[in-house]
Amino acid sequence: MSPLFLRTLLFFCITLTLSAPDTRSQSAAEAGGDSLDVKLGQMLMVGFRGITASPGSPIMNDIERLHLGGVILFDFDVEQKKYGRNIVSPQQLRYLTEALKEQAALPLLVAVDQEGGLVARLKQKAGFPRNVSQADLGEMDNDDSTLYYAGVTARSLAVVGVNQNFAPVLDVNINKNNPVIGKLGRSFSSDPAIVAKHGALMVRAHREARVLTAVKHFPGHGSSRSDSHLGLVDVSDTWSRKELQPFQDLIRQGLCDMVMTAHIFNSKLDPDWPATLSQKTITGLLRGEMKFDGVVISDDMNMKAISDHYGLETAVRQAVNAGVDILLFGNNGYEFVPDLPSRAHAALKALVLKGDIPRERIEQSYARIMELKKRLKPAP
């Protein structure tokens, strides 16, 4: 039998398992350690170095050995201060994504941040189509323009094998001097209704190209005065509930493939933990009050708002127990850690085996992830 047939058979079998009732008569294999390893691996998305993925390379080994659920690609390497980390040209990127997907036993999420404007990993100078910022689209406030540029972006991702875009940004531009949102042109508008309208148009354009999206940064990063990449950000005095409106509108329209959390501290929502680690914010507000039951993905767990204040084990435990389904480790900060995927997987597994993370939480996340991955079909 061909490798492709075996992978298809495995995905089909796991899908059947997910739809079956949870009974004590499950097979030993389903209850065993290997099955747990697969489920934990699906909850991890990691970054790596390399413009190719040859057999035996670290990322290929991690995909196979750790059953990674996804990878995130970057054009710029922060530690090395140079371009060419994963993305060089359309043809190169297509070869890379094909190799990565071929290595995975289950459908692989291949993600980038392609918001437009200053936050675009696929740049025009590297041969990719021109894009515009969300701020420009919000300023034009023309539905056809947003659909056009979002469609160009989505199709350019699909043709090179990228199936997940960490966009649109649904942050409301409360503070225009915000160094990580407003000043970078990442928000559509200071009006939540305009943010919601253009965010929905962007999602619909991506769905036409069969590219998944992730709305961000829940519960709202637009009022912050500082950058959570650099440290803990407190929005307790600046945040308001109107920042939830774009998220709520898209949830009601069924337009949220994923929701990405923000590493912001907001005592109005939780006096103890930042949003990514807050059960009150994710399970209580997002899942309970706002009725979202899809995949929740963390913002990069390597960002200093998390890494400078919490150890790996604490951050993983809190995030998963809070309701996060996929832990994102971009591994593209001021220090590249080659064995970070292994460390993250081991930490997650140890917490489950100790009972610090209930097995039920793993089952919930795995079910959501596999349900989402049913939609990973080639673009027409």
Short mmCIF file of C-alpha atoms in Angstrom, two decimals:
data_model
loop_
_atom_site.label_atom_id
_atom_site.label_comp_id
_atom_site.label_asym_id
_atom_site.label_seq_id
_atom_site.Cartn_x
_atom_site.Cartn_y
_atom_site.Cartn_z
CA MET A 1 0.00 0.00 0.00
CA SER A 2 1.18 3.52 -0.78
CA PRO A 3 2.10 6.01 1.99
CA LEU A 4 -0.69 8.30 0.77
CA PHE A 5 -3.24 5.49 1.14
CA LEU A 6 -2.01 4.68 4.66
CA ARG A 7 -2.23 8.33 5.73
CA THR A 8 -5.75 8.61 4.29
CA LEU A 9 -6.78 5.42 6.07
CA LEU A 10 -5.36 6.66 9.38
CA PHE A 11 -7.22 9.99 9.10
CA PHE A 12 -10.45 8.17 8.22
CA CYS A 13 -10.09 5.83 11.20
CA ILE A 14 -9.43 8.66 13.64
CA THR A 15 -12.40 10.60 12.28
CA LEU A 16 -14.61 7.58 12.92
CA THR A 17 -13.22 7.32 16.45
CA LEU A 18 -14.14 10.93 17.15
CA SER A 19 -17.75 10.35 16.10
CA ALA A 20 -18.12 7.16 18.16
CA PRO A 21 -19.57 7.24 21.69
CA ASP A 22 -17.10 7.42 24.58
CA THR A 23 -17.40 3.96 26.16
CA ARG A 24 -15.27 1.79 28.45
CA SER A 25 -15.10 -0.85 25.70
CA GLN A 26 -12.66 1.17 23.60
CA SER A 27 -9.72 -0.75 22.27
CA ALA A 28 -6.42 -0.88 24.15
CA ALA A 29 -4.78 1.08 21.36
CA GLU A 30 -7.24 3.97 21.74
CA ALA A 31 -6.61 4.11 25.50
CA GLY A 32 -2.84 3.66 25.21
CA GLY A 33 0.15 5.98 25.37
CA ASP A 34 0.62 6.19 21.61
CA SER A 35 -2.88 7.58 21.20
CA LEU A 36 -2.18 10.19 23.86
CA ASP A 37 1.03 11.21 22.11
CA VAL A 38 -0.88 11.79 18.87
CA LYS A 39 -3.51 13.92 20.57
CA LEU A 40 -0.92 16.01 22.40
CA GLY A 41 1.08 16.51 19.22
CA GLN A 42 -2.00 17.80 17.44
CA MET A 43 -2.23 20.50 20.10
CA LEU A 44 1.17 21.94 19.15
CA MET A 45 2.11 24.33 16.35
CA VAL A 46 5.80 25.17 16.08
CA GLY A 47 8.24 27.28 14.14
CA PHE A 48 11.51 26.01 12.71
CA ARG A 49 14.46 27.03 10.56
CA GLY A 50 14.89 25.96 6.96
CA ILE A 51 13.73 26.76 3.44
CA THR A 52 13.63 23.05 2.62
CA ALA A 53 12.45 20.02 4.58
CA SER A 54 14.52 17.00 3.65
CA PRO A 55 14.17 13.51 5.19
CA GLY A 56 15.92 13.38 8.54
CA SER A 57 15.83 17.14 9.12
CA PRO A 58 14.75 18.27 12.61
CA ILE A 59 11.31 19.49 11.58
CA MET A 60 10.57 16.35 9.58
CA ASN A 61 11.61 14.21 12.54
CA ASP A 62 9.44 16.28 14.89
CA ILE A 63 6.40 16.00 12.63
CA GLU A 64 6.75 12.23 12.55
CA ARG A 65 7.90 11.56 16.11
CA LEU A 66 5.80 14.14 17.97
CA HIS A 67 2.77 14.03 15.63
CA LEU A 68 2.81 17.83 15.36
CA GLY A 69 -0.49 19.36 14.37
CA GLY A 70 0.92 22.42 12.66
CA VAL A 71 3.86 24.60 11.72
CA ILE A 72 4.20 28.37 11.43
CA LEU A 73 6.41 29.90 8.74
CA PHE A 74 8.37 33.17 8.84
CA ASP A 75 10.34 35.12 6.27
CA PHE A 76 12.57 36.88 8.83
CA ASP A 77 14.73 35.22 11.48
CA VAL A 78 14.76 37.49 14.55
CA GLU A 79 17.82 36.01 16.25
CA GLN A 80 19.92 35.91 13.08
CA LYS A 81 18.54 39.28 11.92
CA LYS A 82 18.14 38.19 8.32
CA TYR A 83 15.52 37.12 5.81
CA GLY A 84 15.24 33.61 4.42
CA ARG A 85 14.15 31.69 7.50
CA ASN A 86 11.38 29.70 5.73
CA ILE A 87 10.18 31.84 2.81
CA VAL A 88 12.25 32.88 -0.21
CA SER A 89 10.01 32.58 -3.27
CA PRO A 90 6.64 31.14 -4.33
CA GLN A 91 8.19 28.05 -5.93
CA GLN A 92 10.45 27.36 -2.93
CA LEU A 93 7.54 27.79 -0.53
CA ARG A 94 5.37 25.40 -2.51
CA TYR A 95 8.08 22.72 -2.39
CA LEU A 96 8.49 23.27 1.36
CA THR A 97 4.81 23.01 2.23
CA GLU A 98 4.37 19.91 0.08
CA ALA A 99 7.26 18.17 1.84
CA LEU A 100 5.94 19.07 5.29
CA LYS A 101 2.43 17.84 4.52
CA GLU A 102 3.78 14.65 2.96
CA GLN A 103 5.57 13.86 6.21
CA ALA A 104 2.47 14.23 8.40
CA ALA A 105 0.24 11.24 9.12
CA LEU A 106 -2.68 13.59 9.80
CA PRO A 107 -3.57 16.80 7.96
CA LEU A 108 -1.02 19.48 8.85
CA LEU A 109 -1.82 23.12 9.52
CA VAL A 110 0.70 25.29 7.65
CA ALA A 111 0.29 28.82 8.94
CA VAL A 112 1.60 32.34 8.36
CA ASP A 113 0.77 35.86 9.48
CA GLN A 114 -0.40 37.47 6.23
CA GLU A 115 -2.51 40.34 7.47
CA GLY A 116 -1.33 42.81 4.85
CA GLY A 117 0.73 45.96 5.07
CA LEU A 118 3.62 45.73 7.52
CA VAL A 119 2.61 42.29 8.78
CA ALA A 120 3.02 40.11 5.71
CA ARG A 121 5.38 37.13 5.53
CA LEU A 122 4.82 36.74 1.77
CA LYS A 123 6.30 39.97 0.46
CA GLN A 124 6.07 41.52 -2.98
CA LYS A 125 9.89 41.77 -3.22
CA ALA A 126 10.03 37.96 -2.94
CA GLY A 127 7.64 37.49 -5.85
CA PHE A 128 4.30 37.41 -4.07
CA PRO A 129 1.30 39.63 -4.93
CA ARG A 130 1.01 43.16 -3.59
CA ASN A 131 -1.10 43.53 -0.46
CA VAL A 132 -2.50 46.43 1.55
CA SER A 133 -2.92 46.93 5.28
CA GLN A 134 -6.15 46.41 7.18
CA ALA A 135 -5.99 50.09 8.17
CA ASP A 136 -6.02 51.06 4.48
CA LEU A 137 -8.98 48.79 3.79
CA GLY A 138 -10.89 50.18 6.75
CA GLU A 139 -10.15 53.72 5.61
CA MET A 140 -11.50 52.96 2.12
CA ASP A 141 -14.46 51.17 3.70
CA ASN A 142 -15.38 49.62 0.38
CA ASP A 143 -16.64 46.04 0.44
CA ASP A 144 -15.43 45.28 -3.08
CA SER A 145 -11.91 46.51 -2.31
CA THR A 146 -11.67 44.37 0.81
CA LEU A 147 -12.98 41.30 -1.00
CA TYR A 148 -10.54 41.90 -3.86
CA TYR A 149 -7.40 42.28 -1.75
CA ALA A 150 -8.43 39.53 0.68
CA GLY A 151 -9.08 37.25 -2.28
CA VAL A 152 -5.66 37.97 -3.75
CA THR A 153 -4.08 37.17 -0.39
CA ALA A 154 -6.06 33.99 0.13
CA ARG A 155 -5.37 32.64 -3.36
CA SER A 156 -1.65 33.46 -3.05
CA LEU A 157 -1.56 31.39 0.14
CA ALA A 158 -3.52 28.50 -1.29
CA VAL A 159 -1.35 28.17 -4.40
CA VAL A 160 1.82 27.76 -2.32
CA GLY A 161 0.22 25.28 0.08
CA VAL A 162 -0.38 27.54 3.09
CA ASN A 163 -3.74 26.55 4.56
CA GLN A 164 -3.94 28.77 7.66
CA ASN A 165 -3.73 32.55 7.86
CA PHE A 166 -3.48 34.26 11.23
CA ALA A 167 -5.84 37.02 10.14
CA PRO A 168 -8.01 39.06 10.24
CA VAL A 169 -7.10 41.30 13.15
CA LEU A 170 -10.33 42.18 14.97
CA ASP A 171 -8.71 44.56 17.43
CA VAL A 172 -10.52 47.89 17.59
CA ASN A 173 -8.17 50.84 17.09
CA ILE A 174 -8.89 52.48 20.44
CA ASN A 175 -5.36 53.78 20.93
CA LYS A 176 -3.97 55.03 17.63
CA ASN A 177 -0.50 55.25 19.24
CA ASN A 178 -0.60 51.57 20.21
CA PRO A 179 2.89 50.38 19.16
CA VAL A 180 1.80 46.89 18.12
CA ILE A 181 -1.66 47.53 16.58
CA GLY A 182 -2.52 51.13 15.70
CA LYS A 183 0.93 52.35 14.68
CA LEU A 184 1.44 49.29 12.47
CA GLY A 185 -1.83 49.76 10.58
CA ARG A 186 -3.19 46.40 11.73
CA SER A 187 -6.71 47.49 12.75
CA PHE A 188 -9.51 48.22 10.30
CA SER A 189 -11.01 51.01 12.40
CA SER A 190 -11.82 52.56 15.76
CA ASP A 191 -15.44 51.66 14.98
CA PRO A 192 -16.24 48.07 16.05
CA ALA A 193 -18.93 47.74 13.36
CA ILE A 194 -16.43 48.56 10.58
CA VAL A 195 -13.92 46.13 12.09
CA ALA A 196 -16.56 43.39 12.14
CA LYS A 197 -17.76 44.09 8.60
CA HIS A 198 -14.35 43.97 6.96
CA GLY A 199 -13.19 41.10 9.15
CA ALA A 200 -16.15 39.06 7.92
CA LEU A 201 -15.37 39.93 4.29
CA MET A 202 -11.79 38.81 4.75
CA VAL A 203 -12.86 35.48 6.25
CA ARG A 204 -15.33 34.85 3.41
CA ALA A 205 -12.63 35.51 0.80
CA HIS A 206 -10.32 33.03 2.50
CA ARG A 207 -13.04 30.41 2.68
CA GLU A 208 -13.55 30.67 -1.07
CA ALA A 209 -9.88 29.76 -1.46
CA ARG A 210 -10.21 27.06 1.25
CA VAL A 211 -7.74 28.75 3.56
CA LEU A 212 -8.54 28.75 7.27
CA THR A 213 -8.37 31.96 9.29
CA ALA A 214 -7.82 32.89 12.92
CA VAL A 215 -9.42 36.06 14.26
CA LYS A 216 -7.24 37.88 16.78
CA HIS A 217 -6.34 39.05 19.43
CA PHE A 218 -9.10 38.05 21.88
CA PRO A 219 -10.41 39.77 24.00
CA GLY A 220 -8.96 42.88 22.34
CA HIS A 221 -5.45 44.36 22.07
CA GLY A 222 -6.40 47.68 20.46
CA SER A 223 -6.33 49.85 23.57
CA SER A 224 -2.91 48.75 24.84
CA ARG A 225 -0.02 51.16 25.33
CA SER A 226 2.74 48.58 24.93
CA ASP A 227 3.75 45.44 23.01
CA SER A 228 3.16 41.97 24.46
CA HIS A 229 6.09 40.68 22.38
CA LEU A 230 8.31 42.65 24.77
CA GLY A 231 6.60 42.16 28.14
CA LEU A 232 3.38 41.91 30.09
CA VAL A 233 0.72 44.36 28.88
CA ASP A 234 -1.97 45.64 31.26
CA VAL A 235 -5.13 47.01 29.59
CA SER A 236 -7.25 47.09 32.74
CA ASP A 237 -7.65 50.87 32.58
CA THR A 238 -8.07 51.19 28.81
CA TRP A 239 -10.10 48.16 27.66
CA SER A 240 -13.88 48.26 27.18
CA ARG A 241 -16.44 45.65 26.25
CA LYS A 242 -17.01 47.22 22.84
CA GLU A 243 -13.74 45.53 21.86
CA LEU A 244 -15.62 42.23 22.06
CA GLN A 245 -18.18 43.26 19.42
CA PRO A 246 -16.23 42.21 16.29
CA PHE A 247 -15.51 38.80 17.80
CA GLN A 248 -19.13 38.36 18.84
CA ASP A 249 -20.43 39.40 15.41
CA LEU A 250 -18.25 36.90 13.56
CA ILE A 251 -19.06 34.12 16.03
CA ARG A 252 -22.77 34.70 15.44
CA GLN A 253 -22.22 34.55 11.68
CA GLY A 254 -20.30 31.27 11.99
CA LEU A 255 -17.18 32.91 10.57
CA CYS A 256 -14.60 31.95 13.20
CA ASP A 257 -12.41 29.02 12.19
CA MET A 258 -10.09 29.79 15.09
CA VAL A 259 -9.82 32.46 17.75
CA MET A 260 -6.33 33.56 18.76
CA THR A 261 -5.85 34.80 22.30
CA ALA A 262 -3.94 37.90 23.40
CA HIS A 263 -1.25 37.88 26.09
CA ILE A 264 -2.81 40.89 27.77
CA PHE A 265 -3.63 41.29 31.45
CA ASN A 266 -7.10 42.68 32.11
CA SER A 267 -8.23 42.77 35.72
CA LYS A 268 -11.78 43.54 34.56
CA LEU A 269 -11.89 39.98 33.25
CA ASP A 270 -9.41 38.14 35.49
CA PRO A 271 -7.46 39.65 38.42
CA ASP A 272 -4.83 36.90 38.35
CA TRP A 273 -3.96 35.73 34.83
CA PRO A 274 -3.41 37.20 31.35
CA ALA A 275 -6.02 36.22 28.77
CA THR A 276 -4.13 33.27 27.24
CA LEU A 277 -3.84 31.68 30.68
CA SER A 278 -7.25 32.76 31.98
CA GLN A 279 -10.07 30.27 32.39
CA LYS A 280 -12.41 33.15 33.18
CA THR A 281 -11.59 34.80 29.86
CA ILE A 282 -11.52 31.77 27.55
CA THR A 283 -13.89 29.22 29.07
CA GLY A 284 -16.06 31.71 30.91
CA LEU A 285 -16.30 34.63 28.48
CA LEU A 286 -15.45 33.27 25.02
CA ARG A 287 -16.96 29.80 25.30
CA GLY A 288 -19.65 30.45 27.91
CA GLU A 289 -21.00 33.96 27.36
CA MET A 290 -20.10 34.33 23.67
CA LYS A 291 -20.93 30.71 22.70
CA PHE A 292 -17.78 29.89 20.72
CA ASP A 293 -17.02 26.17 20.66
CA GLY A 294 -14.38 26.07 17.94
CA VAL A 295 -10.60 25.94 18.12
CA VAL A 296 -8.80 28.43 20.36
CA ILE A 297 -5.12 28.97 19.60
CA SER A 298 -2.70 30.88 21.78
CA ASP A 299 -0.63 33.74 20.52
CA ASP A 300 3.06 32.83 20.46
CA MET A 301 3.95 31.31 23.83
CA ASN A 302 7.54 32.49 23.30
CA MET A 303 6.48 36.14 23.56
CA LYS A 304 7.96 37.85 26.62
CA ALA A 305 4.54 38.59 28.10
CA ILE A 306 4.43 34.85 28.83
CA SER A 307 8.02 33.58 28.76
CA ASP A 308 9.42 36.27 31.09
CA HIS A 309 6.79 35.69 33.77
CA TYR A 310 5.88 31.99 33.67
CA GLY A 311 7.85 28.79 33.27
CA LEU A 312 7.02 26.43 30.42
CA GLU A 313 5.13 24.00 32.64
CA THR A 314 3.05 26.71 34.32
CA ALA A 315 2.23 28.41 31.02
CA VAL A 316 1.21 25.13 29.35
CA ARG A 317 -0.89 24.00 32.31
CA GLN A 318 -2.70 27.31 32.66
CA ALA A 319 -3.33 27.75 28.93
CA VAL A 320 -4.78 24.29 28.36
CA ASN A 321 -6.87 24.34 31.52
CA ALA A 322 -8.09 27.80 30.53
CA GLY A 323 -9.46 26.37 27.27
CA VAL A 324 -6.68 26.78 24.70
CA ASP A 325 -6.69 23.95 22.13
CA ILE A 326 -3.47 24.69 20.20
CA LEU A 327 -0.30 26.02 21.79
CA LEU A 328 1.73 28.12 19.36
CA PHE A 329 5.51 28.17 19.78
CA GLY A 330 6.96 30.34 17.02
CA ASN A 331 10.55 29.77 18.23
CA ASN A 332 11.54 32.95 16.42
CA GLY A 333 12.56 35.32 19.19
CA TYR A 334 15.87 36.38 20.57
CA GLU A 335 16.96 32.76 21.07
CA PHE A 336 16.22 29.77 18.84
CA VAL A 337 15.73 26.56 20.85
CA PRO A 338 16.22 23.49 18.60
CA ASP A 339 14.49 21.04 20.94
CA LEU A 340 11.57 23.32 21.87
CA PRO A 341 8.95 21.07 20.19
CA SER A 342 10.17 18.10 22.24
CA ARG A 343 10.20 20.16 25.43
CA ALA A 344 6.67 21.42 24.86
CA HIS A 345 5.34 17.94 24.07
CA ALA A 346 7.07 16.43 27.11
CA ALA A 347 5.77 19.17 29.40
CA LEU A 348 2.22 18.72 28.14
CA LYS A 349 2.38 14.94 28.52
CA ALA A 350 3.85 15.12 32.03
CA LEU A 351 1.07 17.46 33.15
CA VAL A 352 -1.58 15.07 31.82
CA LEU A 353 0.01 12.02 33.40
CA LYS A 354 0.27 13.82 36.76
CA GLY A 355 -3.37 14.82 36.54
CA ASP A 356 -2.62 18.56 36.47
CA ILE A 357 -4.40 18.70 33.11
CA PRO A 358 -7.51 16.47 32.98
CA ARG A 359 -7.57 13.91 30.17
CA GLU A 360 -11.00 15.28 29.31
CA ARG A 361 -9.41 18.59 28.30
CA ILE A 362 -7.14 16.80 25.84
CA GLU A 363 -10.09 14.92 24.35
CA GLN A 364 -12.05 18.16 23.94
CA SER A 365 -9.21 19.93 22.17
CA TYR A 366 -8.40 16.97 19.97
CA ALA A 367 -12.03 16.65 18.87
CA ARG A 368 -12.20 20.35 17.98
CA ILE A 369 -8.91 20.23 16.06
CA MET A 370 -9.87 17.16 14.06
CA GLU A 371 -13.29 18.60 13.26
CA LEU A 372 -11.60 21.74 11.91
CA LYS A 373 -9.11 19.72 9.90
CA LYS A 374 -11.91 18.02 7.99
CA ARG A 375 -12.09 21.30 6.07
CA LEU A 376 -8.48 21.14 4.87
CA LYS A 377 -9.13 20.39 1.24
CA PRO A 378 -7.12 21.50 -1.78
CA ALA A 379 -8.18 24.79 -3.29
CA PRO A 380 -10.15 24.52 -6.55
#
